[in-house]
mmCIF file of C-alpha atoms and ligand atoms in Angstrom:
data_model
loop_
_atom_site.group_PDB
_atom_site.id
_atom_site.type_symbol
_atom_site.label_atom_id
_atom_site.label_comp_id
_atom_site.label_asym_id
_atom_site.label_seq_id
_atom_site.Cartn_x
_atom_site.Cartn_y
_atom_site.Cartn_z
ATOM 1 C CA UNK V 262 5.587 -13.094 -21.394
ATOM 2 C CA UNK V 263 2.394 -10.720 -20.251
ATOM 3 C CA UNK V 264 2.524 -10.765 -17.031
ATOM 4 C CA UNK V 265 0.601 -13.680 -14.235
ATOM 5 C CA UNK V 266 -1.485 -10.807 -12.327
ATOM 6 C CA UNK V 267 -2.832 -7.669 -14.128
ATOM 7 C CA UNK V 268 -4.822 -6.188 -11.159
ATOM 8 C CA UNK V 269 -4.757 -4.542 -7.751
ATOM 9 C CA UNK V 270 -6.893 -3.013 -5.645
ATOM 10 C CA UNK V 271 -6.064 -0.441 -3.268
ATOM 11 C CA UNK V 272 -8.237 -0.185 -0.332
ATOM 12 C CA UNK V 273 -8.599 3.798 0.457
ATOM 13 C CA UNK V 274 -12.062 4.138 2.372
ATOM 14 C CA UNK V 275 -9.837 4.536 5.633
ATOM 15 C CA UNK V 276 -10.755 7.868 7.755
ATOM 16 C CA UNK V 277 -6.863 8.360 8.154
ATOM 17 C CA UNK V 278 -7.472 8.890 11.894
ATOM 18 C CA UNK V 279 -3.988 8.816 12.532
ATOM 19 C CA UNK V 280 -3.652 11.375 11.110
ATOM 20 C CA UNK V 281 -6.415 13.673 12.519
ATOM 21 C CA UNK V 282 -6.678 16.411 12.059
ATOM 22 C CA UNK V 283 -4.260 16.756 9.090
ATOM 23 C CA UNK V 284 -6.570 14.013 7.414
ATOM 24 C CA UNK V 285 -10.258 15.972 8.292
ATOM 25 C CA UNK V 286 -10.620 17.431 4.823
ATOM 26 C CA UNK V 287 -7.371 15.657 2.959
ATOM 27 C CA UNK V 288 -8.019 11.942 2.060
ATOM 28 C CA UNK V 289 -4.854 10.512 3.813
ATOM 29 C CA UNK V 290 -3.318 8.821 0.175
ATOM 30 C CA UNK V 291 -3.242 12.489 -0.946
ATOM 31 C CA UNK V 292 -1.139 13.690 1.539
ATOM 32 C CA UNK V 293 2.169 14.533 -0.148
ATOM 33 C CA UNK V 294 5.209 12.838 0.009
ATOM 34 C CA UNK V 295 8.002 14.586 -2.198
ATOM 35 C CA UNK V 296 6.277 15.927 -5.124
ATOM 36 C CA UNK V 297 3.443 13.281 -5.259
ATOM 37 C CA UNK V 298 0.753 12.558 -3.369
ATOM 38 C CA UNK V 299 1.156 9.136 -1.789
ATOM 39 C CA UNK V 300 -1.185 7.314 -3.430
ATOM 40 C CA UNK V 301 0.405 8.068 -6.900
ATOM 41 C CA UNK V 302 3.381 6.418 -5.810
ATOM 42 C CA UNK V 303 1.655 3.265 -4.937
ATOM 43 C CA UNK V 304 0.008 3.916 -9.020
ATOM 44 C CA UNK V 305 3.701 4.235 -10.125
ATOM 45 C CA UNK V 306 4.604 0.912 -8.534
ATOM 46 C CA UNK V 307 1.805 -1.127 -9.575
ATOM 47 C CA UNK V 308 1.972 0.108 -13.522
ATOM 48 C CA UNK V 309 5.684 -0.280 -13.644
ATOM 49 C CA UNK V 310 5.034 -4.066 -12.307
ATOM 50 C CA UNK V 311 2.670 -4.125 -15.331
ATOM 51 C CA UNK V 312 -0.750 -3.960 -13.379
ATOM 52 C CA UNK V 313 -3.392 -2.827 -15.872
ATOM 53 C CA UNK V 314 -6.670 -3.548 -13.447
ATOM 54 C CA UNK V 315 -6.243 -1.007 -11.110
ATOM 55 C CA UNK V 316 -9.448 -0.628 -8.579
ATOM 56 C CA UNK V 317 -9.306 2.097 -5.959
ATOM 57 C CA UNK V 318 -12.110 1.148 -3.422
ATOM 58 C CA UNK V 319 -13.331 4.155 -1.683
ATOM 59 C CA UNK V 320 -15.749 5.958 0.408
ATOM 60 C CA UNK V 321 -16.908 9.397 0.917
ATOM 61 C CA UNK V 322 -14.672 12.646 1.172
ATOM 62 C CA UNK V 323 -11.962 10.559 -0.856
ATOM 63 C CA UNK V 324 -13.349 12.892 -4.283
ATOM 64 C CA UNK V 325 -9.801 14.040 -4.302
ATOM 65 C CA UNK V 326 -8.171 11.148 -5.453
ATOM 66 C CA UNK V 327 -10.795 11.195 -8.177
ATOM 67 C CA UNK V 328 -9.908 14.882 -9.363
ATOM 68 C CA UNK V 329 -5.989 13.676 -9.199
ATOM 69 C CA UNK V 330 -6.096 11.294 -11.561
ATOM 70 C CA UNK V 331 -8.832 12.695 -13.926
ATOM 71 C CA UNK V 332 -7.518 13.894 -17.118
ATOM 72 C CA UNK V 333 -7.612 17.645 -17.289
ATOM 73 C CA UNK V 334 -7.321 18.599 -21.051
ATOM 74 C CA UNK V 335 -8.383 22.094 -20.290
ATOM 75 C CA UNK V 336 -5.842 22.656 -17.589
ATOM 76 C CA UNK V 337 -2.842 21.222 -19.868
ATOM 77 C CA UNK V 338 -4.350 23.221 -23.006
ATOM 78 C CA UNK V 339 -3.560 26.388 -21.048
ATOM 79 C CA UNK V 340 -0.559 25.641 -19.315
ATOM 80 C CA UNK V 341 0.696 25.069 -23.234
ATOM 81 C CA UNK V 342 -0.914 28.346 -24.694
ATOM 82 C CA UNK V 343 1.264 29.963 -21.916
ATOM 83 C CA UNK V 344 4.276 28.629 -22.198
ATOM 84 C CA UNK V 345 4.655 26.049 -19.293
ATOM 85 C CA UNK V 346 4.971 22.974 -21.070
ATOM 86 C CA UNK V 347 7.071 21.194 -18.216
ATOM 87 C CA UNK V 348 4.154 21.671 -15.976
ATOM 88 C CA UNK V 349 1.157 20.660 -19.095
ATOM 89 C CA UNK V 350 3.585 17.416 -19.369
ATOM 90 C CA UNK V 351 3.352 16.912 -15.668
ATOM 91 C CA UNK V 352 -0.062 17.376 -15.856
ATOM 92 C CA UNK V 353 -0.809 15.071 -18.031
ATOM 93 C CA UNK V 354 1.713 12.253 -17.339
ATOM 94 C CA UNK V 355 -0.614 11.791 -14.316
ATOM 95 C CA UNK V 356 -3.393 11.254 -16.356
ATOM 96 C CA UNK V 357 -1.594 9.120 -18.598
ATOM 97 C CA UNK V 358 -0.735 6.423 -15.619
ATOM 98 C CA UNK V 359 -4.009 6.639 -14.515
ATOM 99 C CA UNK V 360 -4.790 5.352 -18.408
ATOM 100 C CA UNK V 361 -2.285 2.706 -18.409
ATOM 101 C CA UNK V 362 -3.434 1.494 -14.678
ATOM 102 C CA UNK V 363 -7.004 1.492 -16.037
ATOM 103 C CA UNK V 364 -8.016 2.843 -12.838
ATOM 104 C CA UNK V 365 -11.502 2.705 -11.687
ATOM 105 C CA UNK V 366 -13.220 3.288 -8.346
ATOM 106 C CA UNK V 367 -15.500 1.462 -6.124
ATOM 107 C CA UNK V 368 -17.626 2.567 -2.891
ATOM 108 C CA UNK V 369 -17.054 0.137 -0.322
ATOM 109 C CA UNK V 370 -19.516 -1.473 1.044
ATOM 110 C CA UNK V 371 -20.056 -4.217 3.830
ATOM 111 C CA UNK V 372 -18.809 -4.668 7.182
ATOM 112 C CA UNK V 373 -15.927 -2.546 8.952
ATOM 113 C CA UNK V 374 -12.709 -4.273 7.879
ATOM 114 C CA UNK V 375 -9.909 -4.499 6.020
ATOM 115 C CA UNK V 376 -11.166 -7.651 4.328
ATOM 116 C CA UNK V 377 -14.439 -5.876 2.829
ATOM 117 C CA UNK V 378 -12.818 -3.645 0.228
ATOM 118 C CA UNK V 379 -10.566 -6.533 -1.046
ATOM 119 C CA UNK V 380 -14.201 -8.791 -1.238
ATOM 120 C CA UNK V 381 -15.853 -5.758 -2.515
ATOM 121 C CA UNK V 382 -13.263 -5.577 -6.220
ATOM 122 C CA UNK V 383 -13.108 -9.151 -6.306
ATOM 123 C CA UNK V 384 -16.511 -9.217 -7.596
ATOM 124 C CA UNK V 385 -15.191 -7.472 -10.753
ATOM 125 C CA UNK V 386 -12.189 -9.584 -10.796
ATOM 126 C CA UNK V 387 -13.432 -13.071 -11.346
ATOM 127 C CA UNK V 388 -11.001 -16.017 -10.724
ATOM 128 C CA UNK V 389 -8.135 -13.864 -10.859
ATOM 129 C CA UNK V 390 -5.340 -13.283 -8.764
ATOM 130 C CA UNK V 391 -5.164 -10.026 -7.352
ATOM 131 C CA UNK V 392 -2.689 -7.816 -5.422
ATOM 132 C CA UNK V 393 -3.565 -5.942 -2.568
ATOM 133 C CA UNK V 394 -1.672 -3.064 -1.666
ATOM 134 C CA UNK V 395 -2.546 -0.807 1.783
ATOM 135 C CA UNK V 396 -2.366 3.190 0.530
ATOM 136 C CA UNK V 397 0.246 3.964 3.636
ATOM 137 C CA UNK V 398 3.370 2.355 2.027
ATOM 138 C CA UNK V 399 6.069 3.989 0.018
ATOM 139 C CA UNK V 400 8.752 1.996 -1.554
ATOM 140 C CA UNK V 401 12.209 2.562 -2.999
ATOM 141 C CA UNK V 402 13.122 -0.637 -4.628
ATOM 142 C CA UNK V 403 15.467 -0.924 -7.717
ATOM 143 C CA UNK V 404 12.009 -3.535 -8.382
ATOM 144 C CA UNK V 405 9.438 -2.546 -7.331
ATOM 145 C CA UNK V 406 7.402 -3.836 -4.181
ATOM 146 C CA UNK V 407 4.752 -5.163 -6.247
ATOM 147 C CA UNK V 408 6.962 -6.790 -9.013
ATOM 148 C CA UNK V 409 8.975 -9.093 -5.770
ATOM 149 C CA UNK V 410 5.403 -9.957 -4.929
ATOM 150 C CA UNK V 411 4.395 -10.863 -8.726
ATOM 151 C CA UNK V 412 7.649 -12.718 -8.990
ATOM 152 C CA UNK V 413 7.070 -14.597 -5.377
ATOM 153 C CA UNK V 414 3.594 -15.783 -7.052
ATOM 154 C CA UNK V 415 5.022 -17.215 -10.273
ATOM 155 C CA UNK V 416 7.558 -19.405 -8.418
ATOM 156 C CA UNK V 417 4.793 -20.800 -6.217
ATOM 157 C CA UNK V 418 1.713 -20.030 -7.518
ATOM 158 C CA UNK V 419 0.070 -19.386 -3.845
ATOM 159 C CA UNK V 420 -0.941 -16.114 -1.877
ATOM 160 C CA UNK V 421 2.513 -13.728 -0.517
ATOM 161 C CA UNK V 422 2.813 -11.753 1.629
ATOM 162 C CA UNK V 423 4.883 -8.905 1.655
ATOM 163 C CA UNK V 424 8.047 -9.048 5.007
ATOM 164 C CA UNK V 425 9.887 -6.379 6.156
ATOM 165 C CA UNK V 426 12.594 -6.757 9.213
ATOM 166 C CA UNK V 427 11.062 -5.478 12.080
ATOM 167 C CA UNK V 428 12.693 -4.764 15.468
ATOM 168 C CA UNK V 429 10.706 -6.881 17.797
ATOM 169 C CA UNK V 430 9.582 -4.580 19.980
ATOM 170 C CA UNK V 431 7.215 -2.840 17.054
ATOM 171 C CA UNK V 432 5.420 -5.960 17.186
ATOM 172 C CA UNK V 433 2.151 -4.454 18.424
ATOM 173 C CA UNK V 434 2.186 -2.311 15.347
ATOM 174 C CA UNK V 435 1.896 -5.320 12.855
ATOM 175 C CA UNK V 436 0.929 -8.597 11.215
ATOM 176 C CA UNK V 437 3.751 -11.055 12.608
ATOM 177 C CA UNK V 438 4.316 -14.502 10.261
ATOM 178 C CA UNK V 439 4.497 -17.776 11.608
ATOM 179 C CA UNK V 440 7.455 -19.255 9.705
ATOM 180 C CA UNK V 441 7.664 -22.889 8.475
ATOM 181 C CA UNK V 442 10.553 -23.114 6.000
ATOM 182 C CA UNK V 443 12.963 -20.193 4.828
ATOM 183 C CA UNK V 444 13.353 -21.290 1.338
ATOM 184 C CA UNK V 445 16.074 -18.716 0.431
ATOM 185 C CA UNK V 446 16.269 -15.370 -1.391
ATOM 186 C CA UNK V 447 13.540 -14.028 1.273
ATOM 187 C CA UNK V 448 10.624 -16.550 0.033
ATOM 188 C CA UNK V 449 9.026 -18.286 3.484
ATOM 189 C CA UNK V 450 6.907 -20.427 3.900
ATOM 190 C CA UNK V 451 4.382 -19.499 6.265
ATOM 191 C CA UNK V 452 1.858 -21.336 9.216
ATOM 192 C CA UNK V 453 -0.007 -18.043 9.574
ATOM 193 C CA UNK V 454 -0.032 -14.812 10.612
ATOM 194 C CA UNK V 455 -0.549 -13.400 14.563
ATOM 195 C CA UNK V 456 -1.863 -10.037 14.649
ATOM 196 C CA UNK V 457 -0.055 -7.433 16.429
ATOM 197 C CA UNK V 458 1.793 -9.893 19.307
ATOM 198 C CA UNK V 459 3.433 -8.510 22.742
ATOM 199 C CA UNK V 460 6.691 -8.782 21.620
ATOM 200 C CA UNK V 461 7.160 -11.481 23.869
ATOM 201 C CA UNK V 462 5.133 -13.601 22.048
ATOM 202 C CA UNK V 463 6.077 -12.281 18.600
ATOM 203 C CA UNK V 464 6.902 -15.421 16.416
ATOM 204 C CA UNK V 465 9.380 -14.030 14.198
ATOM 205 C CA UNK V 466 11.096 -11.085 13.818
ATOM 206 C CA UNK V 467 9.416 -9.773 10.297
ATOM 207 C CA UNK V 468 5.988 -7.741 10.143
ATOM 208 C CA UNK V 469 3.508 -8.234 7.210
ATOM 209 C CA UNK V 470 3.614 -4.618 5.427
ATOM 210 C CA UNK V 471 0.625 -3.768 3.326
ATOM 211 C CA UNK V 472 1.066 -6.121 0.323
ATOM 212 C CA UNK V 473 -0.760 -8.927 -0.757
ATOM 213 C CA UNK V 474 -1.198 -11.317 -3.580
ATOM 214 C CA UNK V 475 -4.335 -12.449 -2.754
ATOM 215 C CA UNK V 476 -6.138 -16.029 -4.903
ATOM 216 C CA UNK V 477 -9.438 -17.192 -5.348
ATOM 217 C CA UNK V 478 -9.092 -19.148 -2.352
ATOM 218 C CA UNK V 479 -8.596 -16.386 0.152
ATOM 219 C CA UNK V 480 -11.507 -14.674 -1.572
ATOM 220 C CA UNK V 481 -13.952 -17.794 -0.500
ATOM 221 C CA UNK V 482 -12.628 -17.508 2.983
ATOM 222 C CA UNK V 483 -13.442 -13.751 3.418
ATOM 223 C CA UNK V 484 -17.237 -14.856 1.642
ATOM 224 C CA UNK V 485 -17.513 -17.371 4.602
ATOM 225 C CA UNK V 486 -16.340 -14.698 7.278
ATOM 226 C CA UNK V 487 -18.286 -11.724 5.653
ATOM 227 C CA UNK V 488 -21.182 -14.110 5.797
ATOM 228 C CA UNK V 489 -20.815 -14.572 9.839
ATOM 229 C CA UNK V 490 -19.678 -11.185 10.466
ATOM 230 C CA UNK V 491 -21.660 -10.416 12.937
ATOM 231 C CA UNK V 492 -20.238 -13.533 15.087
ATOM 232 C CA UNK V 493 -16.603 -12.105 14.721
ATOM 233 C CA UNK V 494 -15.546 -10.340 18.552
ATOM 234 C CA UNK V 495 -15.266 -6.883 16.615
ATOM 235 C CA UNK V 496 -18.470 -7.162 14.378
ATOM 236 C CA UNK V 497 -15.346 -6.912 11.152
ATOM 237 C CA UNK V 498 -14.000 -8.266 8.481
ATOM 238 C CA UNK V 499 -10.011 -9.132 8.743
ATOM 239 C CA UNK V 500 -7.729 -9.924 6.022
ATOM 240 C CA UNK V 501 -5.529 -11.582 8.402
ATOM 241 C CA UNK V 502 -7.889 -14.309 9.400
ATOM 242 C CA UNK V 503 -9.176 -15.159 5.820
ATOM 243 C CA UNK V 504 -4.979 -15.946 5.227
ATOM 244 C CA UNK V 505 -4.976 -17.662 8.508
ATOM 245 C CA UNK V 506 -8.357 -19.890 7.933
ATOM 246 C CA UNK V 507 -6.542 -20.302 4.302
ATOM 247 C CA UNK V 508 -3.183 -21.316 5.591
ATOM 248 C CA UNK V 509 -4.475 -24.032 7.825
ATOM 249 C CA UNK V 510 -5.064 -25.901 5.066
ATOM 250 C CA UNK V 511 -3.284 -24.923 2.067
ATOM 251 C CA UNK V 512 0.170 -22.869 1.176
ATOM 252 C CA UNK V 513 0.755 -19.481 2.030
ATOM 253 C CA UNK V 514 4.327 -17.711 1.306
ATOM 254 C CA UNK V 515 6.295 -14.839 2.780
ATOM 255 C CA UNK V 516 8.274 -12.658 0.406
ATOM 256 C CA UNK V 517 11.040 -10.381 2.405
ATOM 257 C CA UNK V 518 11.219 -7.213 0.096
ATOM 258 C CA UNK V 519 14.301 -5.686 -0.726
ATOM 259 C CA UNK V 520 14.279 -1.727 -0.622
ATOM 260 C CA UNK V 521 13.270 0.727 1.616
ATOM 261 C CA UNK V 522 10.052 0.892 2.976
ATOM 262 C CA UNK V 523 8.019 4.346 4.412
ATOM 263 C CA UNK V 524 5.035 4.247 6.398
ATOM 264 C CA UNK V 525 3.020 7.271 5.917
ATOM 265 C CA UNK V 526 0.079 6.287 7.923
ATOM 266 C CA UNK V 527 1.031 7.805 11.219
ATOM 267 C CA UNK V 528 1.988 11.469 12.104
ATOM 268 C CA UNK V 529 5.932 10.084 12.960
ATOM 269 C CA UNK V 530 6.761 7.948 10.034
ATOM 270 C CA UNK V 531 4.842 10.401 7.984
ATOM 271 C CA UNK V 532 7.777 13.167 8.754
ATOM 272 C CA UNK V 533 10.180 10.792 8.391
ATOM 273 C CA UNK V 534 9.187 9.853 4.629
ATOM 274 C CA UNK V 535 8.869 13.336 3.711
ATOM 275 C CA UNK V 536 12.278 14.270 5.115
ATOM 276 C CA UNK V 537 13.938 11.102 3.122
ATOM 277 C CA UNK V 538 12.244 11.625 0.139
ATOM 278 C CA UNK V 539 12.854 15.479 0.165
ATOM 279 C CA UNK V 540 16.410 14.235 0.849
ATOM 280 C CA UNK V 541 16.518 12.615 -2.328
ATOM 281 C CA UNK V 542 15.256 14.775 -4.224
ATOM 282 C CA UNK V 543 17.965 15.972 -6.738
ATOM 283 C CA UNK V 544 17.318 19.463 -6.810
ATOM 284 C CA UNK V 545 16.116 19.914 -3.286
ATOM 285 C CA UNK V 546 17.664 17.731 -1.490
ATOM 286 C CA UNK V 547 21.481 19.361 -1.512
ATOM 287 C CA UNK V 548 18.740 22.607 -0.597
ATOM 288 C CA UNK V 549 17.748 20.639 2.686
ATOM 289 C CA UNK V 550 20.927 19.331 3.700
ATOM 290 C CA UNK V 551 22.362 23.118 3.664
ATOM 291 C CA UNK V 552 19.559 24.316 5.496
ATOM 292 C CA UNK V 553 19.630 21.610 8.366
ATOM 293 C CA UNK V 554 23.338 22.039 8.525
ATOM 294 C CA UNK V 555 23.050 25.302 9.097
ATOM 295 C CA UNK V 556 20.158 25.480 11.554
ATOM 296 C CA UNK V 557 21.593 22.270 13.279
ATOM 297 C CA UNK V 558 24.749 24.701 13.939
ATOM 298 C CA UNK V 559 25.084 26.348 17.403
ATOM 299 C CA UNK V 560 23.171 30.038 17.316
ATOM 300 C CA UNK V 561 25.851 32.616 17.556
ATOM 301 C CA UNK V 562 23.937 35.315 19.783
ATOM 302 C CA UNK V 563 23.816 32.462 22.681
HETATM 303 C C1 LIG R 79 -2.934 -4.224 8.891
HETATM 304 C C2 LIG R 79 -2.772 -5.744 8.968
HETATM 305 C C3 LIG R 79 -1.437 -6.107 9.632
HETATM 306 C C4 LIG R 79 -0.293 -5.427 8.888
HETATM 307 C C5 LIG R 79 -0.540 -3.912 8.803
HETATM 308 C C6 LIG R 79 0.522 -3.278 7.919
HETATM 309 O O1 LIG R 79 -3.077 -3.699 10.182
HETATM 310 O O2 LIG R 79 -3.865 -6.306 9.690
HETATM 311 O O3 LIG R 79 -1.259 -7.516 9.592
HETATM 312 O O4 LIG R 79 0.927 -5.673 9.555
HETATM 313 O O5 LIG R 79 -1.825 -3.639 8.219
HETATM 314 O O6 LIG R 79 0.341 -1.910 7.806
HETATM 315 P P1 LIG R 79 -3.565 -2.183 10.489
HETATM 316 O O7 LIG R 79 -2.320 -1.335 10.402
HETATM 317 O O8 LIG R 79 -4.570 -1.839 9.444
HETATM 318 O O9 LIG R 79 -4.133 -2.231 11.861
#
């Protein structure tokens, strides 16, 4: 059965300030984690779901994402003539996902927001159902992140959002559901969303990661808001309250992923999803563990 939802956007206009001043010259999704710039992984996850509409939505200085995924015939043709076919492979595996993803780019454009790149592909995407995933998240799922989103959408056949566990007191950092019904095997129903909560008022304990599956419906709502932008208290254009306006009057579902789940969008989490995923690496990981096992170790001279 071809799959229910064959496209995704990926907002990546972001300036990565976070991330300053790592992220002056270095779009943010390039940044490397393991052997891959991060945004790749987010391509892996969506083509191995069986996305085939991917749009990229991005904005100036982000050419390097571009040049990533462009195929590079000449590069691979000489890697070949020399002998380094692992590397031409490599080389042109990455072009080959970027094939299979269909991936295609967009300049965004339209008030600040996280809701303006998502309005911004659906014009390409008709009455579709899209997902949405934010650049900043790596998974390691036996399924992938996107597939427990695509499955959460063919039971109910209504927007998801992605869940995580979150200690409580992170709930500044995040997206915090309203929960009406758990309905088993980590679907929700959900009331809403609050947007980053004292963790005194934080009504659950789960944070909405960057994933989406986003309907037609949603789309009209961010229309409506994009139309009075310029009434909203920031002057943008928010994701969360086109779900929210949505889910006052019609379903909205939680999915709790299973797998584990790496921020890179902040300087902290960054490290710490380079240092797991070096850690799994198969060559170098038994390389890091020796090295911080040793260097851990009490200096001699002192
Ligand atoms: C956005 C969403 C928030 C979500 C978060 C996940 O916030 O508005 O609901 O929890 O992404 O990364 P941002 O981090 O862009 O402020």
């Amino acid at each position: 059965m071809p799959p229910t939802i064959r496209r995704a956007v990926i907002p990546a206009a972001g300036l990565g300030s976070r991330l300053l001043p790592l992220t002056r010259a270095i779009p943010k999704e390039m940044l490397p984690v393991g052997d891959k710039p991060v945004i790749e992984h987010t391509v892996r996850e969506l083509v191995a779901s069986g996305i085939t509409d991917i749009t990229i939505v991005v904005s100036g200085g982000k050419g390097l994402i571009q040049d990533h995924f462009r195929p590079n015939p000449a590069l691979a043709d000489q890697l070949r003539a020399d002998g380094k076919t692992d590397y031409a492979d490599a080389v042109e595996e990455v072009a080959d996902l970027a094939r299979r993803g269909h991936i295609t780019y967009l300049d965004q454009h339209g008030p600040y927001g996280n809701g303006t790149p998502v309005l911004n592909a659906a014009r390409n995407f008709g009455d579709e159902p899209m997902l949405v995933l934010w650049p900043d998240d790596v998974f390691v799922a036996q399924t992938p992140r996107a597939q427990q989103l695509i499955s959460a959408y063919d039971k109910t056949g209504c927007p998801v959002l992605a869940l995580m566990p979150m200690a409580v007191e992170d709930s500044r950092r995040y997206g915090v559901p309203v929960i009406q019904e758990d309905l088993g095997n980590g679907l929700m129903r959900l009331n809403g969303l609050m947007e980053k909560p004292k963790p005194e008022d934080a009504p659950s304990q789960y944070a909405a990661i960057g994933g989406y599956v986003i309907t037609p419906g949603i789309i009209d709502e961010l229309r409506e808001q994009t139309a009075r932008w310029h009434e909203h208290r920031t002057g943008e254009v928010y994701l969360t309250d086109a779900i929210n306006a949505y889910a006052a009057q019609r379903a909205v579902y939680g999915q709790v992923i299973q797998g584990r789940w790496y921020d890179t969008g902040n300087p902290g989490d960054y490290l710490i999803a380079q240092f797991a995923s070096a850690l799994a690496h198969p060559e170098y990981g038994p390389l890091l563990r020796t090295f911080v096992a040793e260097h851990d170790a009490p200096d001699p001279a002192h």
